[in-house]
mmCIF file of C-alpha atoms in Angstrom:
data_model
loop_
_atom_site.group_PDB
_atom_site.id
_atom_site.type_symbol
_atom_site.label_atom_id
_atom_site.label_comp_id
_atom_site.label_asym_id
_atom_site.label_seq_id
_atom_site.Cartn_x
_atom_site.Cartn_y
_atom_site.Cartn_z
ATOM 1 C CA ILE A 1 38.111 -0.618 136.195
ATOM 2 C CA PRO A 2 37.706 2.699 134.154
ATOM 3 C CA ASP A 3 37.264 2.614 130.557
ATOM 4 C CA ARG A 4 39.722 4.110 128.698
ATOM 5 C CA THR A 5 42.858 2.254 131.512
ATOM 6 C CA PHE A 6 43.543 0.142 128.787
ATOM 7 C CA ASP A 7 43.717 2.323 125.750
ATOM 8 C CA GLY A 8 46.607 2.043 123.835
ATOM 9 C CA LEU A 9 47.361 -1.053 125.228
ATOM 10 C CA THR A 10 47.516 -4.642 123.051
ATOM 11 C CA PRO A 11 45.615 -7.548 124.231
ATOM 12 C CA SER A 12 48.729 -9.280 126.147
ATOM 13 C CA GLN A 13 49.433 -5.694 127.798
ATOM 14 C CA GLN A 14 46.029 -5.709 128.766
ATOM 15 C CA MET A 15 46.523 -9.203 130.316
ATOM 16 C CA ILE A 16 49.224 -8.651 131.875
ATOM 17 C CA TYR A 17 47.955 -5.321 134.093
ATOM 18 C CA ALA A 18 44.843 -6.742 134.725
ATOM 19 C CA LEU A 19 46.087 -9.725 136.524
ATOM 20 C CA ARG A 20 48.490 -7.311 138.299
ATOM 21 C CA LEU A 21 45.509 -6.342 140.432
ATOM 22 C CA PRO A 22 43.858 -7.674 143.438
ATOM 23 C CA LYS A 23 42.469 -11.169 142.531
ATOM 24 C CA LEU A 24 39.431 -10.604 143.668
ATOM 25 C CA PHE A 25 38.496 -7.721 141.358
ATOM 26 C CA VAL A 26 39.972 -10.321 138.399
ATOM 27 C CA GLN A 27 37.803 -12.798 139.698
ATOM 28 C CA ASP A 28 34.742 -10.047 139.779
ATOM 29 C CA MET A 29 35.713 -9.293 136.360
ATOM 30 C CA TRP A 30 35.678 -13.274 134.916
ATOM 31 C CA ARG A 31 31.985 -12.820 136.780
ATOM 32 C CA GLU A 32 30.994 -10.135 135.174
ATOM 33 C CA ALA A 33 32.107 -11.697 131.578
ATOM 34 C CA ALA A 34 30.850 -14.689 132.030
ATOM 35 C CA LYS A 35 27.481 -12.867 132.556
ATOM 36 C CA ARG A 36 27.592 -11.083 129.195
ATOM 37 C CA ILE A 37 28.694 -13.949 127.430
ATOM 38 C CA LEU A 38 25.475 -15.982 128.864
ATOM 39 C CA ARG A 39 22.872 -13.702 127.896
ATOM 40 C CA GLU A 40 24.525 -13.324 123.995
ATOM 41 C CA MET A 41 24.539 -17.179 123.796
ATOM 42 C CA GLN A 42 20.716 -17.399 125.341
ATOM 43 C CA SER A 43 19.931 -15.277 122.101
ATOM 44 C CA LEU A 44 21.463 -18.190 120.136
ATOM 45 C CA HIS A 45 19.222 -20.028 121.965
ATOM 46 C CA GLY A 46 18.100 -22.781 119.384
ATOM 47 C CA HIS A 47 21.345 -22.765 117.605
ATOM 48 C CA SER A 48 23.869 -26.123 117.596
ATOM 49 C CA ASP A 49 27.304 -26.161 119.454
ATOM 50 C CA VAL A 50 28.671 -23.048 121.276
ATOM 51 C CA PHE A 51 32.223 -23.247 122.491
ATOM 52 C CA LEU A 52 33.905 -20.820 125.505
ATOM 53 C CA CYS A 53 37.473 -21.144 125.185
ATOM 54 C CA ALA A 54 38.956 -19.370 128.682
ATOM 55 C CA HIS A 55 41.540 -19.771 131.151
ATOM 56 C CA THR A 56 40.832 -22.099 134.107
ATOM 57 C CA VAL A 57 43.939 -20.887 135.848
ATOM 58 C CA PHE A 58 45.609 -17.671 135.427
ATOM 59 C CA HIS A 59 49.126 -16.589 137.302
ATOM 60 C CA HIS A 60 49.401 -13.479 138.602
ATOM 61 C CA GLN A 61 52.002 -11.401 137.975
ATOM 62 C CA VAL A 62 52.437 -9.300 141.507
ATOM 63 C CA THR A 63 52.206 -12.353 143.812
ATOM 64 C CA ARG A 64 53.424 -15.047 142.404
ATOM 65 C CA GLU A 65 50.888 -18.020 142.361
ATOM 66 C CA PHE A 66 48.343 -19.169 140.662
ATOM 67 C CA PHE A 67 44.350 -19.115 141.097
ATOM 68 C CA CYS A 68 40.934 -19.485 139.150
ATOM 69 C CA PRO A 69 39.011 -16.981 138.980
ATOM 70 C CA VAL A 70 36.405 -19.359 137.565
ATOM 71 C CA ASP A 71 32.653 -19.269 138.547
ATOM 72 C CA LEU A 72 31.005 -22.387 138.799
ATOM 73 C CA SER A 73 27.805 -21.657 139.646
ATOM 74 C CA LEU A 74 28.166 -19.200 135.759
ATOM 75 C CA LEU A 75 29.859 -22.584 134.285
ATOM 76 C CA LYS A 76 26.327 -24.888 135.009
ATOM 77 C CA LYS A 77 23.838 -22.362 133.418
ATOM 78 C CA TRP A 78 26.147 -22.713 130.194
ATOM 79 C CA ALA A 79 25.342 -26.798 131.022
ATOM 80 C CA PRO A 80 28.249 -27.221 128.587
ATOM 81 C CA ASP A 81 28.297 -31.563 128.306
ATOM 82 C CA VAL A 82 32.372 -31.341 127.687
ATOM 83 C CA VAL A 83 34.954 -29.478 128.765
ATOM 84 C CA VAL A 84 38.195 -30.220 126.463
ATOM 85 C CA THR A 85 41.500 -29.122 128.725
ATOM 86 C CA LEU A 86 44.048 -27.375 125.186
ATOM 87 C CA ILE A 87 47.697 -28.688 125.575
ATOM 88 C CA ASP A 88 51.052 -27.397 124.042
ATOM 89 C CA ASP A 89 54.355 -27.981 124.260
ATOM 90 C CA ILE A 90 56.295 -26.667 126.690
ATOM 91 C CA GLU A 91 59.004 -25.082 124.487
ATOM 92 C CA HIS A 92 56.080 -23.587 121.965
ATOM 93 C CA CYS A 93 54.283 -22.169 125.336
ATOM 94 C CA SER A 94 57.827 -20.721 126.673
ATOM 95 C CA ASP A 95 58.342 -19.175 123.376
ATOM 96 C CA ARG A 96 55.285 -17.395 122.773
ATOM 97 C CA LEU A 97 55.181 -15.314 126.645
ATOM 98 C CA LYS A 98 58.937 -14.852 125.931
ATOM 99 C CA ALA A 99 58.187 -12.859 123.120
ATOM 100 C CA SER A 100 57.874 -8.802 123.275
ATOM 101 C CA GLY A 101 54.995 -7.631 125.019
ATOM 102 C CA GLN A 102 54.242 -10.717 126.841
ATOM 103 C CA MET A 103 55.119 -11.557 130.386
ATOM 104 C CA LEU A 104 58.524 -14.027 130.208
ATOM 105 C CA SER A 105 59.780 -11.558 127.770
ATOM 106 C CA ALA A 106 63.411 -10.108 127.959
ATOM 107 C CA SER A 107 61.644 -6.626 129.043
ATOM 108 C CA THR A 108 60.686 -8.577 132.086
ATOM 109 C CA TYR A 109 63.996 -10.910 132.261
ATOM 110 C CA ALA A 110 67.115 -10.701 131.962
ATOM 111 C CA TYR A 111 67.830 -14.392 129.013
ATOM 112 C CA SER A 112 71.609 -14.559 129.243
ATOM 113 C CA GLY A 113 74.064 -15.250 131.909
ATOM 114 C CA MET A 114 74.235 -17.005 135.096
ATOM 115 C CA ASP A 115 70.466 -14.924 135.212
ATOM 116 C CA GLY A 116 69.155 -16.329 132.174
ATOM 117 C CA VAL A 117 70.649 -19.839 132.736
ATOM 118 C CA ASN A 118 68.659 -20.083 136.333
ATOM 119 C CA ASN A 119 65.304 -17.543 134.420
ATOM 120 C CA ALA A 120 64.912 -20.006 131.740
ATOM 121 C CA ILE A 121 65.125 -23.024 134.470
ATOM 122 C CA ASN A 122 62.240 -21.019 136.952
ATOM 123 C CA ASN A 123 60.376 -19.668 133.428
ATOM 124 C CA MET A 124 59.614 -23.566 133.007
ATOM 125 C CA ARG A 125 59.111 -24.879 135.751
ATOM 126 C CA LEU A 126 56.225 -22.526 136.014
ATOM 127 C CA LEU A 127 54.445 -23.659 133.088
ATOM 128 C CA PHE A 128 55.423 -27.067 133.506
ATOM 129 C CA ASP A 129 53.295 -26.841 137.467
ATOM 130 C CA TRP A 130 51.095 -23.859 135.350
ATOM 131 C CA ARG A 131 49.721 -26.704 132.722
ATOM 132 C CA ALA A 132 49.385 -28.948 135.460
ATOM 133 C CA ILE A 133 47.144 -26.870 137.734
ATOM 134 C CA ASP A 134 45.053 -26.247 134.496
ATOM 135 C CA MET A 135 45.009 -29.876 133.971
ATOM 136 C CA ILE A 136 43.808 -30.597 137.597
ATOM 137 C CA ALA A 137 41.544 -26.971 138.186
ATOM 138 C CA ALA A 138 39.615 -28.469 134.875
ATOM 139 C CA GLU A 139 38.548 -31.833 135.801
ATOM 140 C CA ARG A 140 37.891 -30.471 139.173
ATOM 141 C CA LEU A 141 35.240 -28.469 136.557
ATOM 142 C CA ALA A 142 34.085 -30.825 134.868
ATOM 143 C CA ALA A 143 33.308 -33.808 137.524
ATOM 144 C CA ASP A 144 32.069 -30.895 139.904
ATOM 145 C CA MET A 145 29.658 -30.616 136.890
ATOM 146 C CA GLY A 146 29.141 -33.982 136.159
ATOM 147 C CA VAL A 147 31.019 -33.810 132.498
ATOM 148 C CA PRO A 148 33.785 -35.494 130.532
ATOM 149 C CA HIS A 149 37.211 -33.703 130.713
ATOM 150 C CA PHE A 150 38.998 -34.771 127.335
ATOM 151 C CA CYS A 151 43.213 -33.473 127.250
ATOM 152 C CA PHE A 152 43.839 -33.094 123.817
ATOM 153 C CA ALA A 153 47.082 -32.250 122.009
ATOM 154 C CA VAL A 154 47.342 -29.122 119.965
ATOM 155 C CA LYS A 155 49.292 -30.368 117.557
ATOM 156 C CA HIS A 156 46.803 -33.328 116.615
ATOM 157 C CA SER A 157 44.211 -32.719 113.764
ATOM 158 C CA ALA A 158 40.691 -31.328 114.390
ATOM 159 C CA GLU A 159 39.643 -34.268 113.083
ATOM 160 C CA THR A 160 40.101 -35.944 116.090
ATOM 161 C CA LEU A 161 38.708 -33.465 118.011
ATOM 162 C CA ALA A 162 36.061 -33.499 116.358
ATOM 163 C CA SER A 163 35.401 -37.311 117.001
ATOM 164 C CA LEU A 164 36.168 -37.348 120.258
ATOM 165 C CA LEU A 165 33.446 -34.509 120.546
ATOM 166 C CA TYR A 166 31.124 -35.552 118.276
ATOM 167 C CA ARG A 167 31.426 -39.570 118.720
ATOM 168 C CA ARG A 168 28.482 -40.812 120.713
ATOM 169 C CA ARG A 169 30.109 -44.317 120.711
ATOM 170 C CA ARG A 170 31.285 -45.096 124.483
ATOM 171 C CA PRO A 171 33.909 -45.972 124.996
ATOM 172 C CA LYS A 172 36.590 -43.877 124.152
ATOM 173 C CA PHE A 173 39.726 -43.453 123.572
ATOM 174 C CA TYR A 174 42.467 -41.279 123.039
ATOM 175 C CA ILE A 175 45.618 -42.165 124.234
ATOM 176 C CA SER A 176 49.334 -39.987 123.008
#
């Protein structure tokens, strides 16, 4: 992408634009970003914890399909010791994505009358599917790397997450 393509766009608008590009191009962009981050992480050698925050599954804005841009071979170079999927309530995800400039905003979908009802139902189904597919993809990545996977609700306390990640005792149970 030319360097000036995203000039004047908000980060959300940049993401929506990027997710209209061919999936292979998005995967290449993910790979290049991952390589850049990996180089930066190598300079942190000896420091304690490094957290990589990323989506495992994207929703393509043209084809309306889910895809995973993650390159497992690059992810393995990070040698993570755990994968955590953070989940939020679907209605909160919906509210964020319906905000102005987001992928489900009123400029994209009608939210009044019968069209509004249909769009609201379809968008909620999309979000439920997306969350399920994202969790499955994260579980698969964790299994492929031989590390544990935890699914954690963002509404729970940071202390609970820290305990889950840093206590080395076995077995661990997190039931919500």
